[in-house]
PDB file of C-alpha atoms in Angstrom:
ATOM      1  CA  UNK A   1     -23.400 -13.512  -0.499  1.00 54.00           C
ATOM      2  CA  UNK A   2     -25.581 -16.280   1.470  1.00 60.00           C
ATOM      3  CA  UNK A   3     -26.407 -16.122   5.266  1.00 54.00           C
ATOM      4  CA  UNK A   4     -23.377 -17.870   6.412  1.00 64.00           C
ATOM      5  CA  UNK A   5     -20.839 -15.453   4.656  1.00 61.00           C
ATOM      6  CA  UNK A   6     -23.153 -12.709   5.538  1.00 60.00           C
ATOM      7  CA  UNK A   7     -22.412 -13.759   9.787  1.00 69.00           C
ATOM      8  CA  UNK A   8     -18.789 -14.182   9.083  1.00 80.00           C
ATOM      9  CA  UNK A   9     -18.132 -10.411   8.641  1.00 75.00           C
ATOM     10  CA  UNK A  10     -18.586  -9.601  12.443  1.00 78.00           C
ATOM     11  CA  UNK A  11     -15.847 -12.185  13.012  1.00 88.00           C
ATOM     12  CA  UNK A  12     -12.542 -11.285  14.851  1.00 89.00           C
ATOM     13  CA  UNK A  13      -9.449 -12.518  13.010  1.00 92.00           C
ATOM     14  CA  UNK A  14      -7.564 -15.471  13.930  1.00 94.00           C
ATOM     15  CA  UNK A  15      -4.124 -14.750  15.844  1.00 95.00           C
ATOM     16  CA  UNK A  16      -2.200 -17.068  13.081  1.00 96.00           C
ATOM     17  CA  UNK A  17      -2.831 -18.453   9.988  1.00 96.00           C
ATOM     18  CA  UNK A  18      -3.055 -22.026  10.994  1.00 96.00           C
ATOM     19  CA  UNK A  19      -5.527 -20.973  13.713  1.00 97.00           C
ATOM     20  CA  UNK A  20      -7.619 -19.436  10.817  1.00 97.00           C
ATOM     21  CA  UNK A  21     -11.360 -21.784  11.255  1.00 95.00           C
ATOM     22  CA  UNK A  22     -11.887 -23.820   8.349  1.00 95.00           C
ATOM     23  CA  UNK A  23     -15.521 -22.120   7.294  1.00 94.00           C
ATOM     24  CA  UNK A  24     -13.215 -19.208   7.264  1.00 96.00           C
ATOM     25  CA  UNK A  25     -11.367 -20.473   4.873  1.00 97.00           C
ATOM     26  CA  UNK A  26     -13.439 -21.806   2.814  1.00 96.00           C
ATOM     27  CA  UNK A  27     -15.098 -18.675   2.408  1.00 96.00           C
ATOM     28  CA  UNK A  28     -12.558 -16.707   2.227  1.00 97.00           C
ATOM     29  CA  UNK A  29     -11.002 -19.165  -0.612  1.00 97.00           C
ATOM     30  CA  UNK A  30     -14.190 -19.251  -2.527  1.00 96.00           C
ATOM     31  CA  UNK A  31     -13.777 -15.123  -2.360  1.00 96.00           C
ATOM     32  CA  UNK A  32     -17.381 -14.627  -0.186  1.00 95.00           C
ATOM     33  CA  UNK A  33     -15.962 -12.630   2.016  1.00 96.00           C
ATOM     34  CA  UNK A  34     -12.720 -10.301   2.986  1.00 96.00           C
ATOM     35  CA  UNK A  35      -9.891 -11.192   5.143  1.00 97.00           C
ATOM     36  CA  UNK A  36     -10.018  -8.956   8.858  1.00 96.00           C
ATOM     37  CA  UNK A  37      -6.722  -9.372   9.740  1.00 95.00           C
ATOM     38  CA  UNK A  38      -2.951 -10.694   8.335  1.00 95.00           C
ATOM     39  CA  UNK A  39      -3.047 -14.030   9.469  1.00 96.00           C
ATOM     40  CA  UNK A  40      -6.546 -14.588   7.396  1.00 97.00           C
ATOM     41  CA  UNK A  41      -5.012 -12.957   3.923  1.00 96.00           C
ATOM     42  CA  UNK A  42      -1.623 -15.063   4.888  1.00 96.00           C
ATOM     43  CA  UNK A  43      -3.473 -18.477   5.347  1.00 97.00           C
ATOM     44  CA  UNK A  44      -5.637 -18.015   1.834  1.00 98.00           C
ATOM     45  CA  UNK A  45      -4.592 -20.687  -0.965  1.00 97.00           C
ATOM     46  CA  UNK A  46      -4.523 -17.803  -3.567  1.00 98.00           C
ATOM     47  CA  UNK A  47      -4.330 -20.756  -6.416  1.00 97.00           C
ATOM     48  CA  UNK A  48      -7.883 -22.174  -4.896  1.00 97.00           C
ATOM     49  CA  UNK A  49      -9.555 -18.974  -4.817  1.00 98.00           C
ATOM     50  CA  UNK A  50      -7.910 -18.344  -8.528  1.00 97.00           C
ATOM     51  CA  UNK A  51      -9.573 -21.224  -9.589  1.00 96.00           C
ATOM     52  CA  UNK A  52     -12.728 -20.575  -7.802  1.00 96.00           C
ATOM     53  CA  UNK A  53     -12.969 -16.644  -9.473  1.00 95.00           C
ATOM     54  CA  UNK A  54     -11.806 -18.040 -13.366  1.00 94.00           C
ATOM     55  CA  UNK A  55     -14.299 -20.234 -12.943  1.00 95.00           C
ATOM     56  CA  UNK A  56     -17.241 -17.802 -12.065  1.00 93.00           C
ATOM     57  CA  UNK A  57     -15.891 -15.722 -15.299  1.00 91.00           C
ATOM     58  CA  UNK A  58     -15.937 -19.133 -17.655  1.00 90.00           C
ATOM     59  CA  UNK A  59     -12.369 -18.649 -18.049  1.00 90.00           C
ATOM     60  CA  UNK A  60     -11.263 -22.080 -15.876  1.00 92.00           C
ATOM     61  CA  UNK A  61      -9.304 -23.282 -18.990  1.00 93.00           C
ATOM     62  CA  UNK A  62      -6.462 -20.904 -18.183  1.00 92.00           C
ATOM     63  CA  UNK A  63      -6.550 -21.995 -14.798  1.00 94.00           C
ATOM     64  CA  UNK A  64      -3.521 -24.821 -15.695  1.00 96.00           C
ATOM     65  CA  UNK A  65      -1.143 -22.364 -17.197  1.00 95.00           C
ATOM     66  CA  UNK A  66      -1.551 -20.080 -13.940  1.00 95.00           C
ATOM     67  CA  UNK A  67      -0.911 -23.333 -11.409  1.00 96.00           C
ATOM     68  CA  UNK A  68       2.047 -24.000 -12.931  1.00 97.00           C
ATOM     69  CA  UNK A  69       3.406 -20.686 -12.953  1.00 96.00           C
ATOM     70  CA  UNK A  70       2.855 -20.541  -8.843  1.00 97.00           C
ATOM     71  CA  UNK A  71       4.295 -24.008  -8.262  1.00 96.00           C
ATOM     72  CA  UNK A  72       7.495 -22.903 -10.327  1.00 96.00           C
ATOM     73  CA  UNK A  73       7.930 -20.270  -7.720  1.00 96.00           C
ATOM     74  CA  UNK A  74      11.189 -20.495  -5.594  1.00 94.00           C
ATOM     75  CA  UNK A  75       9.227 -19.002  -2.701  1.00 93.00           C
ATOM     76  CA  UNK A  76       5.514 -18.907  -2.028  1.00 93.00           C
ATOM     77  CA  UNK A  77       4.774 -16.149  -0.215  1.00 93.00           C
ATOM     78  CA  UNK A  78       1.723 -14.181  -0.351  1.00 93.00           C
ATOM     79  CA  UNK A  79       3.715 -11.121  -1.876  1.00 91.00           C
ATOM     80  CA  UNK A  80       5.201 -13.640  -4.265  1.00 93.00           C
ATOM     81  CA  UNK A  81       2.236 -15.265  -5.848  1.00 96.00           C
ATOM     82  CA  UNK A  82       0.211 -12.325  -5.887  1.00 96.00           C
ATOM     83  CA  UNK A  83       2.975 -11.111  -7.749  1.00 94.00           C
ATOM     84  CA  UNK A  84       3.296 -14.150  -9.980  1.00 96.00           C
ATOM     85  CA  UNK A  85      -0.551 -14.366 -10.497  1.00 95.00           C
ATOM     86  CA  UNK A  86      -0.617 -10.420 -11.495  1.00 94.00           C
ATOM     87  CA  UNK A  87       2.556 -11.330 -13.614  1.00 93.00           C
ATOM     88  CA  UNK A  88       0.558 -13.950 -15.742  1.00 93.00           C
ATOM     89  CA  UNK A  89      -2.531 -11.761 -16.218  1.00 91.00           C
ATOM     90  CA  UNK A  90      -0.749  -8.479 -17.061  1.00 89.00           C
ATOM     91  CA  UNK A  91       1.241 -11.163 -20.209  1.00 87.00           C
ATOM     92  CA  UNK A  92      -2.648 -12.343 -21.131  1.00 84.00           C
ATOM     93  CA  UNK A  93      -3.570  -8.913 -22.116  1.00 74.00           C
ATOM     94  CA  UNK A  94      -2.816  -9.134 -26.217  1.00 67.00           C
ATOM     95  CA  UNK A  95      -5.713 -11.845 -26.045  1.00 76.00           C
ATOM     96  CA  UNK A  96      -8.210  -9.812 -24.322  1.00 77.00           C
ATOM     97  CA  UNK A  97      -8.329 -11.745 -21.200  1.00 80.00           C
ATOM     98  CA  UNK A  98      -6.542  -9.385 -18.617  1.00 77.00           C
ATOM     99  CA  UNK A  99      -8.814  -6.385 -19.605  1.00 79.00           C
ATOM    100  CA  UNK A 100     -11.857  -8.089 -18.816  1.00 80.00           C
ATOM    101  CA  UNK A 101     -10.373 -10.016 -15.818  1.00 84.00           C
ATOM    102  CA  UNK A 102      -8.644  -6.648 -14.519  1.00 85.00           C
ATOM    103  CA  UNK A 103     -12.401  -5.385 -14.617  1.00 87.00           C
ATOM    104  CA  UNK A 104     -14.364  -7.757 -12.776  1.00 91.00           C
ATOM    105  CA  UNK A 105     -11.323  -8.549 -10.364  1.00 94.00           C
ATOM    106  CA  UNK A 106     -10.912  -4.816  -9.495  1.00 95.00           C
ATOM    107  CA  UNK A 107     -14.877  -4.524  -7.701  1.00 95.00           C
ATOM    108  CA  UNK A 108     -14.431  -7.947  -6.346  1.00 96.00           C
ATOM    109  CA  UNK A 109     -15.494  -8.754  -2.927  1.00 96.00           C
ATOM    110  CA  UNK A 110     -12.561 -10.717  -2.095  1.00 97.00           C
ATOM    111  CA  UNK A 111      -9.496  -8.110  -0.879  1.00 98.00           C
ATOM    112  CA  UNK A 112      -7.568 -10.797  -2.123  1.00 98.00           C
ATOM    113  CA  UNK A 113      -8.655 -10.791  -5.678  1.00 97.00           C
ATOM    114  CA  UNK A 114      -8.459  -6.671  -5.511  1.00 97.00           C
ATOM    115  CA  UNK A 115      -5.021  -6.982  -4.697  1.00 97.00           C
ATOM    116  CA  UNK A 116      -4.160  -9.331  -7.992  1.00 96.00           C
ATOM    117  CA  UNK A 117      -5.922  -6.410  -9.580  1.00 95.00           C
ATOM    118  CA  UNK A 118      -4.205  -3.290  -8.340  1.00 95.00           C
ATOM    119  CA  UNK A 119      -0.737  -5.568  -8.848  1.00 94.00           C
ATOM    120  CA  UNK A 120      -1.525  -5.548 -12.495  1.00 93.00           C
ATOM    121  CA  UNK A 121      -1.097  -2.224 -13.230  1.00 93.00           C
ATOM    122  CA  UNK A 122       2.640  -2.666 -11.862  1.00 92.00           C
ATOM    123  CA  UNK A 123       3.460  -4.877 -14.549  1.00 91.00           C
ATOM    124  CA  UNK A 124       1.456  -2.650 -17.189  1.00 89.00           C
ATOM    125  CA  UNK A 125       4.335  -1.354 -19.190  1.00 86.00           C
ATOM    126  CA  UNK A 126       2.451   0.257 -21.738  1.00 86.00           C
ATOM    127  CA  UNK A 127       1.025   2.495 -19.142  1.00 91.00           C
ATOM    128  CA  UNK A 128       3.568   5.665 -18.155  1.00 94.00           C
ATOM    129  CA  UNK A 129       3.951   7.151 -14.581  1.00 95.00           C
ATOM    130  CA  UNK A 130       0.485   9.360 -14.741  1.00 96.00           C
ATOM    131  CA  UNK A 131      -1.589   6.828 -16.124  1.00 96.00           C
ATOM    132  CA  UNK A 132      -0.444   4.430 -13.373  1.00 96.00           C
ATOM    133  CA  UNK A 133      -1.262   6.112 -10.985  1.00 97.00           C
ATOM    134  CA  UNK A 134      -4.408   7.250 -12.124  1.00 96.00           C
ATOM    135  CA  UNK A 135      -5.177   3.666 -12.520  1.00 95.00           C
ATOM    136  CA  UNK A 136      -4.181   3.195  -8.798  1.00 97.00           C
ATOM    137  CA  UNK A 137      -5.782   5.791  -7.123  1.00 97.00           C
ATOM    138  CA  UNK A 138      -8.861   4.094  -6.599  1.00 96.00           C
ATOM    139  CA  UNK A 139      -7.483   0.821  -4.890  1.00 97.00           C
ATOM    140  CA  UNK A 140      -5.834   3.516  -2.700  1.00 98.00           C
ATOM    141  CA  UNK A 141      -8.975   4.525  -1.090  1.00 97.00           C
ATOM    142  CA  UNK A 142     -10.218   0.622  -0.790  1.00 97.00           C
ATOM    143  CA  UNK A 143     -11.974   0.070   1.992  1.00 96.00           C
ATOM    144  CA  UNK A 144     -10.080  -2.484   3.000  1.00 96.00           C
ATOM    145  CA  UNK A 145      -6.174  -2.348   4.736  1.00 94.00           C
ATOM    146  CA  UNK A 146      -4.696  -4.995   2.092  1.00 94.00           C
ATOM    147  CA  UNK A 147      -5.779  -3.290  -0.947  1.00 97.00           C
ATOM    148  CA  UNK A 148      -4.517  -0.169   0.228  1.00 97.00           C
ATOM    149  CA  UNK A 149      -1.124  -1.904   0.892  1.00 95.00           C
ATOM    150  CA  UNK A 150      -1.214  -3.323  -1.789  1.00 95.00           C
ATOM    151  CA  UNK A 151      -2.013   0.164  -4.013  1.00 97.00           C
ATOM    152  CA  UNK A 152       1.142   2.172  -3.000  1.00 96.00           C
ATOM    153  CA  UNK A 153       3.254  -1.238  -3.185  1.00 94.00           C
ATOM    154  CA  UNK A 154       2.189  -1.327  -6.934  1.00 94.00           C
ATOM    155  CA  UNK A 155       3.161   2.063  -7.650  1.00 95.00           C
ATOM    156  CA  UNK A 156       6.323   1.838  -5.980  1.00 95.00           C
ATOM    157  CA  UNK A 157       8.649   0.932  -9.100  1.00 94.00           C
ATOM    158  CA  UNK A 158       7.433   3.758 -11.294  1.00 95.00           C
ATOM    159  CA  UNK A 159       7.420   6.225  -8.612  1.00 96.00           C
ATOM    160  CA  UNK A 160      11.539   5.187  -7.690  1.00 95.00           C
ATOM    161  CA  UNK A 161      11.841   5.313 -11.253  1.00 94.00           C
ATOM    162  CA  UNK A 162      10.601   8.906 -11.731  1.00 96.00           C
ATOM    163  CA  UNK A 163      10.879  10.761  -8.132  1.00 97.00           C
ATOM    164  CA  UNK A 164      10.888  14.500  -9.212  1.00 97.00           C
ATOM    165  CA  UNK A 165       7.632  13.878 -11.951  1.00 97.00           C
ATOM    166  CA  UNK A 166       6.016  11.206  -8.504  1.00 98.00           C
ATOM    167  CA  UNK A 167       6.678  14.249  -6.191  1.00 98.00           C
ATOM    168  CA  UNK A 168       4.779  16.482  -8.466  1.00 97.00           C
ATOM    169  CA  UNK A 169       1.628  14.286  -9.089  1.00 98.00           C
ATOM    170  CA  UNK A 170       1.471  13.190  -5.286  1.00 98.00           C
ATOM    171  CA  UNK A 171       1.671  16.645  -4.560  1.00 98.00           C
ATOM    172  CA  UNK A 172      -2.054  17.549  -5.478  1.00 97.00           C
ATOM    173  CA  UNK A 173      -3.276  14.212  -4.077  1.00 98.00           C
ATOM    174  CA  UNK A 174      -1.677  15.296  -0.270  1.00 98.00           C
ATOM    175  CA  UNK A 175      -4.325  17.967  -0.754  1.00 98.00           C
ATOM    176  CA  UNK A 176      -7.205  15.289  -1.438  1.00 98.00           C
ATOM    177  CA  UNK A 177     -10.215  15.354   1.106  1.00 98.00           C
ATOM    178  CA  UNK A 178      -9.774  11.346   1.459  1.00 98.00           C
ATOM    179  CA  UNK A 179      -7.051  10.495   4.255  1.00 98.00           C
ATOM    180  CA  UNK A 180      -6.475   7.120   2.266  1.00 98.00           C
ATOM    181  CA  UNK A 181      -5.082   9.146  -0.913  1.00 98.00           C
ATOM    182  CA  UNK A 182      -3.049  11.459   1.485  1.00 98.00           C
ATOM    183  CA  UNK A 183      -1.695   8.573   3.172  1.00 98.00           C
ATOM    184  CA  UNK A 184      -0.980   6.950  -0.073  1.00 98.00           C
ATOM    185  CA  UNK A 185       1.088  10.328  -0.970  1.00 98.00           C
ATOM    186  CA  UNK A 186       3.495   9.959   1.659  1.00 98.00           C
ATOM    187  CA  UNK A 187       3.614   5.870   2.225  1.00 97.00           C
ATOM    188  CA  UNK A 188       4.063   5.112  -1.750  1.00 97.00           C
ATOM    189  CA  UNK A 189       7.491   7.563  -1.675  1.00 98.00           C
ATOM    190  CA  UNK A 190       8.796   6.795   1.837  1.00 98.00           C
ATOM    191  CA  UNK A 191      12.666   6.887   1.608  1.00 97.00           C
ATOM    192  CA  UNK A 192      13.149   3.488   2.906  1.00 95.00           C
ATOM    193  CA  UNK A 193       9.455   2.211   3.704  1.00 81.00           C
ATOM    194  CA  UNK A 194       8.767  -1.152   4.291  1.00 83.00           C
ATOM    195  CA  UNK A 195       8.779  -4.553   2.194  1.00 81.00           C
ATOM    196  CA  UNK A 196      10.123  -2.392  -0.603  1.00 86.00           C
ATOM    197  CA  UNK A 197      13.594  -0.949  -2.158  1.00 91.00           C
ATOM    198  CA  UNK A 198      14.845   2.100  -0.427  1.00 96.00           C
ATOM    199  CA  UNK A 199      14.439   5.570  -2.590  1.00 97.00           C
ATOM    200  CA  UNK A 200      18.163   6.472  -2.751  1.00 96.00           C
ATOM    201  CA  UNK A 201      17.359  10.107  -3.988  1.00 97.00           C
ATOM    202  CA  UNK A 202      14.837  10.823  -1.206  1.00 98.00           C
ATOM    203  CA  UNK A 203      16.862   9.505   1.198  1.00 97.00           C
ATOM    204  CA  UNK A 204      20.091  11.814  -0.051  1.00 97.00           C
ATOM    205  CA  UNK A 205      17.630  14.707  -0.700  1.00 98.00           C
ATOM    206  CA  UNK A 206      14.741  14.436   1.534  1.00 98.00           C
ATOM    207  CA  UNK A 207      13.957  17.931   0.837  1.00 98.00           C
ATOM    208  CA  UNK A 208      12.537  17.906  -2.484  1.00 98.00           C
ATOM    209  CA  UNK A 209       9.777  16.211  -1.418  1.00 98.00           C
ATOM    210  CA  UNK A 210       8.772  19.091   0.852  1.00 97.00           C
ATOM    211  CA  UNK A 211       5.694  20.003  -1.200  1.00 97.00           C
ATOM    212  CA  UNK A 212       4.193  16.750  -0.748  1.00 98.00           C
ATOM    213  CA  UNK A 213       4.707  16.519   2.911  1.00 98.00           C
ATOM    214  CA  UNK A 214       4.375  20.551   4.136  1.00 97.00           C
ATOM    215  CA  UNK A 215       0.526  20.587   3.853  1.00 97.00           C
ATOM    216  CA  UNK A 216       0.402  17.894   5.827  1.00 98.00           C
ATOM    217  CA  UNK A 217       2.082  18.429   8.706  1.00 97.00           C
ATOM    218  CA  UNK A 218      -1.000  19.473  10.728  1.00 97.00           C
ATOM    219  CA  UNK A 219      -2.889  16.772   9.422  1.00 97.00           C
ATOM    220  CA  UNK A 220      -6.199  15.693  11.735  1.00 97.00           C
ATOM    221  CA  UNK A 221      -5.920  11.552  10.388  1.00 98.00           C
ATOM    222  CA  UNK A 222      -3.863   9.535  13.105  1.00 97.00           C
ATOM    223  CA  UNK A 223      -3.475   7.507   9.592  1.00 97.00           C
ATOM    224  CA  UNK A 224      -1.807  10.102   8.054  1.00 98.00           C
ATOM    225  CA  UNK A 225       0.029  11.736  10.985  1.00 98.00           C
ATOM    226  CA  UNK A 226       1.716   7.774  11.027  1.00 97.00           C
ATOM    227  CA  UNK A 227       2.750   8.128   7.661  1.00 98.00           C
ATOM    228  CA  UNK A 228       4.512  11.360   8.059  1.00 98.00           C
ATOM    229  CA  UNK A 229       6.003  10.762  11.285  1.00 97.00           C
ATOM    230  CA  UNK A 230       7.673   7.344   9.332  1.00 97.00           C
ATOM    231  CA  UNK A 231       8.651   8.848   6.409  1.00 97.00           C
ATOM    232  CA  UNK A 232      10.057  12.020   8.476  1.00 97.00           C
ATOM    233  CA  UNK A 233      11.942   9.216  10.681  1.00 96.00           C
ATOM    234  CA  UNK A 234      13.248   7.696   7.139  1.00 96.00           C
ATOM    235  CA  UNK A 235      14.515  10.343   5.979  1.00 96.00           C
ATOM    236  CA  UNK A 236      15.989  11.030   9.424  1.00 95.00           C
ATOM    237  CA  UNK A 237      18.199   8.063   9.380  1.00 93.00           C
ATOM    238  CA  UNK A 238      20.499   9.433   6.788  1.00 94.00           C
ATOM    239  CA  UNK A 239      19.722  13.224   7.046  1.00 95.00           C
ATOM    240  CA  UNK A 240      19.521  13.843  10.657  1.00 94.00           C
ATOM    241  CA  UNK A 241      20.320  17.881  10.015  1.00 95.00           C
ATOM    242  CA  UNK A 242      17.066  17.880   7.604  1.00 96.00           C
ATOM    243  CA  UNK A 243      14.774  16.206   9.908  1.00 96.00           C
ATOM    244  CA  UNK A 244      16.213  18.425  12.462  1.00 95.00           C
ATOM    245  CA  UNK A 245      15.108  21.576  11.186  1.00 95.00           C
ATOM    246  CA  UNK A 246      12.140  20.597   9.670  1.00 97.00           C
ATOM    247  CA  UNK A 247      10.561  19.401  12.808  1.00 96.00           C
ATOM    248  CA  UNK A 248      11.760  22.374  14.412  1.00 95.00           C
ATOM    249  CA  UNK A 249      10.268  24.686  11.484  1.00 96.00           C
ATOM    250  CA  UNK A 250       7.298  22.362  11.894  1.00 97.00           C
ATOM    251  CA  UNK A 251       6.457  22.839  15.904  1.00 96.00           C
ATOM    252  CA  UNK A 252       6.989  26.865  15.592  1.00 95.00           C
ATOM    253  CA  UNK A 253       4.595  27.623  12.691  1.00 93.00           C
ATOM    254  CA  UNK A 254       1.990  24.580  13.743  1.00 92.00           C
ATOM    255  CA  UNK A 255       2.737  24.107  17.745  1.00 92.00           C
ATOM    256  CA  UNK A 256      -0.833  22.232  17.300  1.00 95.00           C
ATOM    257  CA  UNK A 257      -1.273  18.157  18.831  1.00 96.00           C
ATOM    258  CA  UNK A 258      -1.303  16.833  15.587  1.00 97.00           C
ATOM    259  CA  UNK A 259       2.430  18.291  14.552  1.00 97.00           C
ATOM    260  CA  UNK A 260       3.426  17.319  18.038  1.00 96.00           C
ATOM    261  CA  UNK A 261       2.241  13.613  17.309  1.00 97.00           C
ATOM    262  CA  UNK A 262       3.776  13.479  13.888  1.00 97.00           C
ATOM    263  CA  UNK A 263       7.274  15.004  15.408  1.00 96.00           C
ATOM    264  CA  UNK A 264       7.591  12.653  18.350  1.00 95.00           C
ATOM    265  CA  UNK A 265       7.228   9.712  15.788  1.00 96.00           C
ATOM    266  CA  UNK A 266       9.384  11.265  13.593  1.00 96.00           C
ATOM    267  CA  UNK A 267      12.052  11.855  16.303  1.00 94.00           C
ATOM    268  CA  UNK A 268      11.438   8.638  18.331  1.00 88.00           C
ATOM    269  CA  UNK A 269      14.905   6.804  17.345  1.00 76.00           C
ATOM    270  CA  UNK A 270      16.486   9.420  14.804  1.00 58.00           C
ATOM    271  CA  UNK A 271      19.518  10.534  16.055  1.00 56.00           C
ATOM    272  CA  UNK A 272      18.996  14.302  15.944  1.00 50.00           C
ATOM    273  CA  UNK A 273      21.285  17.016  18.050  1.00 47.00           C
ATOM    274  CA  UNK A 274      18.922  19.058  20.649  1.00 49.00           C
ATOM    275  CA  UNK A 275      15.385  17.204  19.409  1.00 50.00           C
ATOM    276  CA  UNK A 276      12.881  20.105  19.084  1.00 52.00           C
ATOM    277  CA  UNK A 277      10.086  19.414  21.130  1.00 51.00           C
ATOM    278  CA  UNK A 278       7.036  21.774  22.174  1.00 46.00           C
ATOM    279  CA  UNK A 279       9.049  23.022  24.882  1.00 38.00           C
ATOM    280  CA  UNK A 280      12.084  24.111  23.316  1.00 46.00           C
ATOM    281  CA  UNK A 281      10.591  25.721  20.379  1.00 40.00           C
ATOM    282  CA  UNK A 282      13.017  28.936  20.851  1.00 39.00           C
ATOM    283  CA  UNK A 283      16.108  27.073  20.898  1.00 38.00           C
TER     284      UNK A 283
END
């Protein structure tokens, strides 16, 4: 990284892309640096940084084949091409490419290019629920917001695809010491979550995911207590009588601040008959 990039990190983030400064940009498009907000990772060209990162691997050749795969896209949203871009690298794997793209895109400094990465493993079908997630779980303790995003929307798929088997693995990481994991637990199998396809069975049966989310309802993280209070609130939306009693359960076993926090989210616009709250704990 040289000086310049090196003074950028203490930057705040532009309020909108278009107000994103052009050094910015550049650095951010050459992958020097990380994005600090949305609007930075929204206004990055991902096919001038793609170029920029083949390049550094001598592997600029495939660049074309790539380009045109973005410009054939209806829509060019950031989800979308990252998509697209993971897509193309997860098909380039019988020639060896993807594998040792994956590898050096996966550490990269750019959150950008660590999001391409993590979306790979989505479209790895020879890879079954475990080892998906196992090849996940790292980008879900990134450092960086995006990535993490980006980790639990990768898993998503397999994990609607497999609930009861998802419940079970994400189980053991609720108990992990890192609040990023435990966070990942609960975001990755929201019922409805956001940006993603609902969970039909989780949102019918809410309570079968009660393993995963009962060790956590006294979590200390404000990052977790979010999660839980959202996916509570989820669930709440077509289950009313589960989120109910589970609150309720919740406040008189654990009457502590951080089950307090989580219920109030979870209750905040659920419609819920009598909504237990620390002061009505007996009713």
């Amino acid at each position: 990284m040289n000086q310049q990039a090196h003074n950028l990190n203490s930057r705040k983030g532009a309020a909108s892309p278009s107000l994103v400064p052009s050094d910015v940009l550049k650095h951010l498009e050459s992958g020097q640096i990380q994005t600090v907000n949305l609007s930075e990772w929204l206004a990055i060209d991902q096919l001038k940084l793609l170029n920029t990162v083949l390049k550094s691997m001598g592997l600029a050749y495939h660049f074309p084949e790539a380009n045109t795969i973005v410009h054939q896209l209806k829509q060019r949203t950031a989800p979308k091409v990252i998509d697209a871009i993971a897509a193309w690298l997860s098909r380039k794997a019988a020639t060896g490419f993807a594998e040792q793209a994956w590898n050096e895109m996966s550490t990269h400094t750019s959150d950008m290019v660590r999001c391409w990465a993590v979306a790979v493993v989505s479209h790895s079908d020879g890879l079954d629920l475990s080892e998906k997630l196992k090849a996940i779980k790292p980008f879900a303790s990134d450092a960086h917001f995006g990535v993490r995003e980006m980790a639990w929307m990768a898993a998503r798929p397999s994990i609607s695809g497999n609930v009861v088997e998802s419940l079970r693995i994400l189980s053991l990481w609720a108990l992990h010491p890192d609040e990023n994991i435990r966070r990942f637990a609960t975001e990755a199998t929201r019922p409805r979550g956001v940006w993603c396809k609902h969970i039909d069975t989780l949102k019918k049966r809410p309570e079968i995911a009660e393993q995963l989310l009962e060790p956590l309802k006294d979590d200390s993280s404000a990052y977790v207590q979010n999660s839980v209070g959202n996916w509570l609130n989820d669930a709440g939306k077509t289950r009313p009588d589960w989120l109910g009693s589970t609150c309720k359960r919740w406040l008189q076993y654990s009457p502590s601040e951080h089950t307090i926090k989580i219920v109030k989210r979870a209750t905040r616009n659920a419609i819920v008959e009598n909504p237990p709250t620390e002061l009505n704990l007996n009713n």
